[in-house]
Amino acid sequence: MSPFRFTHAIVCRIPDSYKTGALGVTEPVDLAKARKQHEMYVAALREIGLDVIELPADEKHPDCVFVEDVAVVCNGTALLTRPGHPDRKNEIEYMRSILKNELELPVIEIEDKKATLDGGDVLFTGKEFFVGLSSRTNQAGACALASAFPEFPCTPIKVEKSLHLKTVLTMAGPDVMCVGNTPDAQSILKRIEREATFRYQTVTVPDVNAANVVFANGVLLHRSAEEYPASAKIFEEKLSLWNLKPVTFSELEKANGSLTCCSILIRKTRHL
Ligand code: CIR
């Protein structure tokens, strides 16, 4: 079974507090537009056959829409992270109950109190993990990931200028990495290629914000031509063997959000 086939997704609605309280917001956010864009994203996940669990907006956590950072799910096991930013640490509380009680997944917790790990730093290629060592994720967090999923190689990769590893590089198909063309993104790619256990092809896009794509169930969700025309053209030229679904995400990008960070994708072998 392909590691890119999924049955469920967890997403979280956008709270009012997102508008001014989300980390990294520096320009005015249109909340209604953000919600519309998020609804379209959720609709796209449903169209690709996922049962979407939509968590209610949590006003106490302005960044709660970015669920990816809070848990890593792979091979039927969930690892609750220890988010690297203090304002986001308690987001794991609600997620724990959803993973355990609603999805009935085994949940691993990180015991090491010094560890920090954001899901945005965790890249699963289907065969191995790369984990960004960033301002949000440390070595102890990377070790926690490696021990939660001992069946896969897990390689730490230094991330210096970007928020997360997946801010600049994601999977765009089995064995295909999509990467931005900034010097930072390219040096991260080089580090990955040097350390990787397996070989990958790469697709380079001219807009680094378009390098974050979601590949699931044979469909590629990518940033729209309206936002990033040159990158959208590359997706059409190089990745049209997949069903391409453009998504507009400007208001989520204003808080450093990207496509992967707004969902946790899960494959349950037995449907709920
Ligand atoms: C944060 O700074 O934590 C949020 N404003 C953005 C998180 C983006 N997460 C991700 O790309 N995985």
Short mmCIF file of C-alpha atoms and ligand atoms in Angstrom, two decimals:
data_model
loop_
_atom_site.label_atom_id
_atom_site.label_comp_id
_atom_site.label_asym_id
_atom_site.label_seq_id
_atom_site.Cartn_x
_atom_site.Cartn_y
_atom_site.Cartn_z
CA MET A 1 0.00 0.00 0.00
CA SER A 2 1.36 3.42 -0.96
CA PRO A 3 2.45 5.54 2.01
CA PHE A 4 0.64 8.41 0.32
CA ARG A 5 -2.82 6.86 0.61
CA PHE A 6 -4.92 8.21 3.43
CA THR A 7 -8.41 7.73 4.82
CA HIS A 8 -8.75 10.61 7.30
CA ALA A 9 -7.59 14.15 7.90
CA ILE A 10 -7.69 16.30 11.01
CA VAL A 11 -8.12 20.04 10.49
CA CYS A 12 -9.03 22.90 12.83
CA ARG A 13 -11.19 25.95 12.14
CA ILE A 14 -9.71 29.44 12.32
CA PRO A 15 -10.42 31.37 15.54
CA ASP A 16 -11.11 35.14 15.60
CA SER A 17 -7.86 35.49 17.58
CA TYR A 18 -5.94 34.35 14.46
CA LYS A 19 -6.33 37.80 12.90
CA THR A 20 -3.96 39.59 15.28
CA GLY A 21 -2.71 36.86 17.62
CA ALA A 22 -1.19 34.26 15.26
CA LEU A 23 2.60 34.11 15.42
CA GLY A 24 4.41 35.88 12.60
CA VAL A 25 1.51 38.03 11.39
CA THR A 26 2.94 41.32 10.16
CA GLU A 27 0.34 42.50 7.65
CA PRO A 28 -3.44 42.80 8.01
CA VAL A 29 -5.33 39.51 7.72
CA ASP A 30 -8.77 39.36 6.13
CA LEU A 31 -10.40 36.85 8.48
CA ALA A 32 -13.42 36.15 6.28
CA LYS A 33 -11.12 35.48 3.33
CA ALA A 34 -8.87 33.28 5.48
CA ARG A 35 -11.89 31.20 6.48
CA LYS A 36 -13.08 30.94 2.87
CA GLN A 37 -9.61 29.78 1.75
CA HIS A 38 -9.51 27.27 4.58
CA GLU A 39 -12.99 25.99 3.65
CA MET A 40 -11.84 25.45 0.06
CA TYR A 41 -8.80 23.55 1.35
CA VAL A 42 -11.01 21.34 3.52
CA ALA A 43 -13.36 20.78 0.56
CA ALA A 44 -10.36 19.70 -1.53
CA LEU A 45 -9.39 17.16 1.15
CA ARG A 46 -12.95 15.79 1.11
CA GLU A 47 -12.91 15.59 -2.69
CA ILE A 48 -9.87 13.34 -2.57
CA GLY A 49 -11.78 10.86 -0.47
CA LEU A 50 -10.75 11.77 3.06
CA ASP A 51 -13.03 11.68 6.09
CA VAL A 52 -12.24 15.09 7.54
CA ILE A 53 -12.45 15.62 11.29
CA GLU A 54 -12.92 19.36 11.80
CA LEU A 55 -11.93 20.61 15.23
CA PRO A 56 -13.66 23.73 16.54
CA ALA A 57 -11.69 26.98 16.57
CA ASP A 58 -9.83 27.45 19.85
CA GLU A 59 -9.74 31.16 20.73
CA LYS A 60 -7.05 30.59 23.35
CA HIS A 61 -4.71 29.30 20.64
CA PRO A 62 -4.58 31.70 17.65
CA ASP A 63 -2.37 29.26 15.70
CA CYS A 64 -4.60 26.21 16.27
CA VAL A 65 -5.38 25.99 12.52
CA PHE A 66 -1.80 24.78 11.99
CA VAL A 67 -2.50 21.27 13.30
CA GLU A 68 0.45 19.65 11.54
CA ASP A 69 2.83 20.98 14.20
CA VAL A 70 1.11 19.16 17.03
CA ALA A 71 1.21 15.50 16.00
CA VAL A 72 3.01 13.18 13.57
CA VAL A 73 1.00 10.17 12.43
CA CYS A 74 2.68 7.35 10.54
CA ASN A 75 2.02 3.64 10.14
CA GLY A 76 -1.03 3.77 12.42
CA THR A 77 0.82 5.37 15.35
CA ALA A 78 0.59 8.98 16.53
CA LEU A 79 3.41 10.90 18.16
CA LEU A 80 2.24 13.97 20.08
CA THR A 81 4.89 16.64 19.63
CA ARG A 82 6.28 19.19 22.09
CA PRO A 83 5.80 22.41 20.08
CA GLY A 84 8.84 24.64 20.08
CA HIS A 85 7.02 27.93 20.67
CA PRO A 86 5.77 28.40 24.25
CA ASP A 87 2.43 29.86 23.06
CA ARG A 88 1.64 26.65 21.20
CA LYS A 89 2.59 24.04 23.82
CA ASN A 90 -0.96 23.47 25.09
CA GLU A 91 -2.36 22.79 21.63
CA ILE A 92 -1.44 19.14 22.20
CA GLU A 93 -4.06 18.70 24.93
CA TYR A 94 -7.11 18.67 22.67
CA MET A 95 -5.23 16.81 19.93
CA ARG A 96 -4.37 14.01 22.36
CA SER A 97 -8.04 13.34 23.04
CA ILE A 98 -8.97 13.37 19.34
CA LEU A 99 -6.20 10.95 18.40
CA LYS A 100 -6.97 8.60 21.25
CA ASN A 101 -10.74 8.76 21.59
CA GLU A 102 -11.99 9.68 18.15
CA LEU A 103 -9.41 8.01 15.92
CA GLU A 104 -8.47 5.28 18.42
CA LEU A 105 -4.79 5.51 17.53
CA PRO A 106 -1.97 4.47 19.84
CA VAL A 107 -0.47 7.76 21.05
CA ILE A 108 3.19 8.16 22.01
CA GLU A 109 4.16 11.09 24.23
CA ILE A 110 7.63 12.62 24.40
CA GLU A 111 9.04 12.11 27.90
CA ASP A 112 12.15 14.29 27.54
CA LYS A 113 11.18 17.69 28.94
CA LYS A 114 14.01 19.36 27.03
CA ALA A 115 12.81 18.10 23.67
CA THR A 116 11.02 20.38 21.24
CA LEU A 117 9.49 19.15 17.99
CA ASP A 118 7.14 20.82 15.48
CA GLY A 119 5.46 18.60 12.90
CA GLY A 120 6.39 21.20 10.25
CA ASP A 121 9.96 20.01 10.64
CA VAL A 122 9.07 16.38 9.96
CA LEU A 123 9.32 15.22 6.35
CA PHE A 124 8.27 11.63 5.69
CA THR A 125 9.25 10.44 2.22
CA GLY A 126 7.41 7.15 2.48
CA LYS A 127 10.70 5.38 3.17
CA GLU A 128 12.53 7.56 5.69
CA PHE A 129 12.20 10.64 7.86
CA PHE A 130 14.11 13.90 7.70
CA VAL A 131 13.72 16.18 10.66
CA GLY A 132 14.63 19.85 10.56
CA LEU A 133 16.73 21.20 13.40
CA SER A 134 15.23 24.67 13.48
CA SER A 135 14.27 27.37 15.96
CA ARG A 136 11.30 25.10 16.84
CA THR A 137 12.85 21.61 16.83
CA ASN A 138 15.96 20.46 18.68
CA GLN A 139 18.14 17.36 18.69
CA ALA A 140 16.18 15.81 21.57
CA GLY A 141 12.98 16.29 19.55
CA ALA A 142 14.61 14.59 16.56
CA CYS A 143 15.65 11.67 18.80
CA ALA A 144 12.06 11.37 20.08
CA LEU A 145 10.82 11.10 16.49
CA ALA A 146 13.44 8.46 15.68
CA SER A 147 12.48 6.34 18.68
CA ALA A 148 8.74 6.65 17.98
CA PHE A 149 9.21 5.25 14.46
CA PRO A 150 12.22 2.91 14.70
CA GLU A 151 11.16 1.11 11.51
CA PHE A 152 12.38 4.07 9.39
CA PRO A 153 15.74 5.85 9.09
CA CYS A 154 15.51 9.32 10.66
CA THR A 155 18.05 11.98 9.68
CA PRO A 156 18.40 15.43 11.26
CA ILE A 157 18.85 18.31 8.81
CA LYS A 158 19.95 21.77 9.84
CA VAL A 159 17.39 24.48 8.98
CA GLU A 160 18.80 27.94 9.55
CA LYS A 161 16.72 30.57 7.81
CA SER A 162 13.25 29.08 7.43
CA LEU A 163 10.62 28.48 10.07
CA HIS A 164 10.43 24.75 9.35
CA LEU A 165 11.98 22.14 7.06
CA LYS A 166 8.72 21.79 5.13
CA THR A 167 8.54 25.56 4.60
CA VAL A 168 10.97 25.00 1.72
CA LEU A 169 10.70 21.33 0.71
CA THR A 170 7.89 18.72 0.63
CA MET A 171 6.98 15.49 -1.17
CA ALA A 172 5.23 15.99 -4.52
CA GLY A 173 4.82 12.29 -5.30
CA PRO A 174 6.48 8.98 -4.40
CA ASP A 175 10.24 9.65 -4.52
CA VAL A 176 9.72 13.23 -5.77
CA MET A 177 10.70 16.24 -3.69
CA CYS A 178 9.44 19.72 -4.43
CA VAL A 179 11.85 22.46 -3.39
CA GLY A 180 12.10 26.24 -3.61
CA ASN A 181 14.93 27.88 -5.54
CA THR A 182 16.24 30.15 -2.75
CA PRO A 183 19.85 29.57 -1.65
CA ASP A 184 18.54 28.41 1.74
CA ALA A 185 16.14 25.85 0.20
CA GLN A 186 18.83 24.60 -2.18
CA SER A 187 21.36 24.10 0.60
CA ILE A 188 18.77 22.18 2.64
CA LEU A 189 18.16 19.98 -0.43
CA LYS A 190 21.90 19.36 -0.76
CA ARG A 191 22.11 18.31 2.90
CA ILE A 192 19.19 15.94 2.38
CA GLU A 193 20.74 14.44 -0.76
CA ARG A 194 24.04 13.93 1.04
CA GLU A 195 22.46 12.16 4.02
CA ALA A 196 19.55 10.31 2.41
CA THR A 197 19.27 6.53 2.60
CA PHE A 198 17.22 6.49 -0.63
CA ARG A 199 17.34 8.47 -3.88
CA TYR A 200 14.78 11.08 -4.91
CA GLN A 201 13.97 13.16 -7.96
CA THR A 202 13.43 16.87 -7.47
CA VAL A 203 11.15 19.49 -8.91
CA THR A 204 12.34 23.05 -8.27
CA VAL A 205 9.84 25.90 -8.18
CA PRO A 206 10.67 29.60 -8.50
CA ASP A 207 8.49 30.66 -5.55
CA VAL A 208 9.62 29.14 -2.28
CA ASN A 209 6.13 29.51 -0.80
CA ALA A 210 4.82 27.24 -3.54
CA ALA A 211 7.26 24.44 -2.63
CA ASN A 212 4.95 23.32 0.14
CA VAL A 213 2.46 20.93 -1.47
CA VAL A 214 0.22 18.12 -0.24
CA PHE A 215 0.41 14.82 -2.09
CA ALA A 216 -2.35 12.39 -1.12
CA ASN A 217 -4.42 9.72 -2.86
CA GLY A 218 -2.88 10.47 -6.26
CA VAL A 219 -3.74 14.17 -6.04
CA LEU A 220 -1.39 17.13 -5.67
CA LEU A 221 -2.70 20.16 -3.82
CA HIS A 222 -0.55 23.13 -4.80
CA ARG A 223 -0.62 26.93 -4.62
CA SER A 224 -2.75 28.46 -7.33
CA ALA A 225 -1.64 30.21 -10.54
CA GLU A 226 -3.43 33.31 -9.29
CA GLU A 227 -0.86 33.49 -6.47
CA TYR A 228 2.25 31.89 -7.96
CA PRO A 229 1.85 31.63 -11.77
CA ALA A 230 5.43 30.57 -12.54
CA SER A 231 5.36 27.73 -9.99
CA ALA A 232 1.86 26.63 -11.03
CA LYS A 233 3.19 26.34 -14.59
CA ILE A 234 5.95 24.00 -13.36
CA PHE A 235 3.37 21.80 -11.62
CA GLU A 236 1.35 21.62 -14.84
CA GLU A 237 4.42 20.82 -16.93
CA LYS A 238 6.15 18.35 -14.65
CA LEU A 239 3.55 16.81 -12.37
CA SER A 240 0.44 16.56 -14.49
CA LEU A 241 0.44 12.78 -14.13
CA TRP A 242 -1.25 13.58 -10.83
CA ASN A 243 -4.63 15.15 -10.52
CA LEU A 244 -3.68 18.78 -9.77
CA LYS A 245 -5.76 20.81 -7.34
CA PRO A 246 -4.79 24.47 -7.00
CA VAL A 247 -5.48 26.11 -3.64
CA THR A 248 -5.28 29.82 -2.77
CA PHE A 249 -3.84 30.40 0.69
CA SER A 250 -2.71 34.04 0.99
CA GLU A 251 -4.33 34.71 4.37
CA LEU A 252 -2.81 31.59 5.96
CA GLU A 253 0.58 32.47 4.49
CA LYS A 254 0.47 35.77 6.41
CA ALA A 255 1.09 33.75 9.61
CA ASN A 256 3.73 31.59 7.88
CA GLY A 257 1.14 28.92 7.19
CA SER A 258 1.43 26.56 4.24
CA LEU A 259 -0.62 23.75 2.73
CA THR A 260 0.81 20.84 4.73
CA CYS A 261 0.52 22.63 8.05
CA CYS A 262 -3.27 22.82 8.03
CA SER A 263 -3.92 19.07 8.18
CA ILE A 264 -2.75 15.81 9.67
CA LEU A 265 -3.26 12.98 7.19
CA ILE A 266 -3.95 9.51 8.52
CA ARG A 267 -4.42 6.05 7.06
CA LYS A 268 -6.63 3.82 9.17
CA THR A 269 -6.62 0.24 8.01
CA ARG A 270 -10.07 -0.31 9.45
CA HIS A 271 -12.50 2.55 8.73
CA LEU A 272 -14.20 4.06 11.78
C1 CIR B 1 3.71 29.48 13.93
O1 CIR B 1 4.58 30.36 13.90
O2 CIR B 1 3.80 28.51 14.69
C2 CIR B 1 2.50 29.61 13.03
N1 CIR B 1 2.17 30.99 12.86
C3 CIR B 1 2.79 29.00 11.68
C4 CIR B 1 3.02 27.52 11.77
C5 CIR B 1 3.24 26.93 10.43
N2 CIR B 1 3.38 25.52 10.57
C6 CIR B 1 3.86 24.73 9.64
O3 CIR B 1 4.27 25.18 8.59
N3 CIR B 1 3.92 23.45 9.91
#
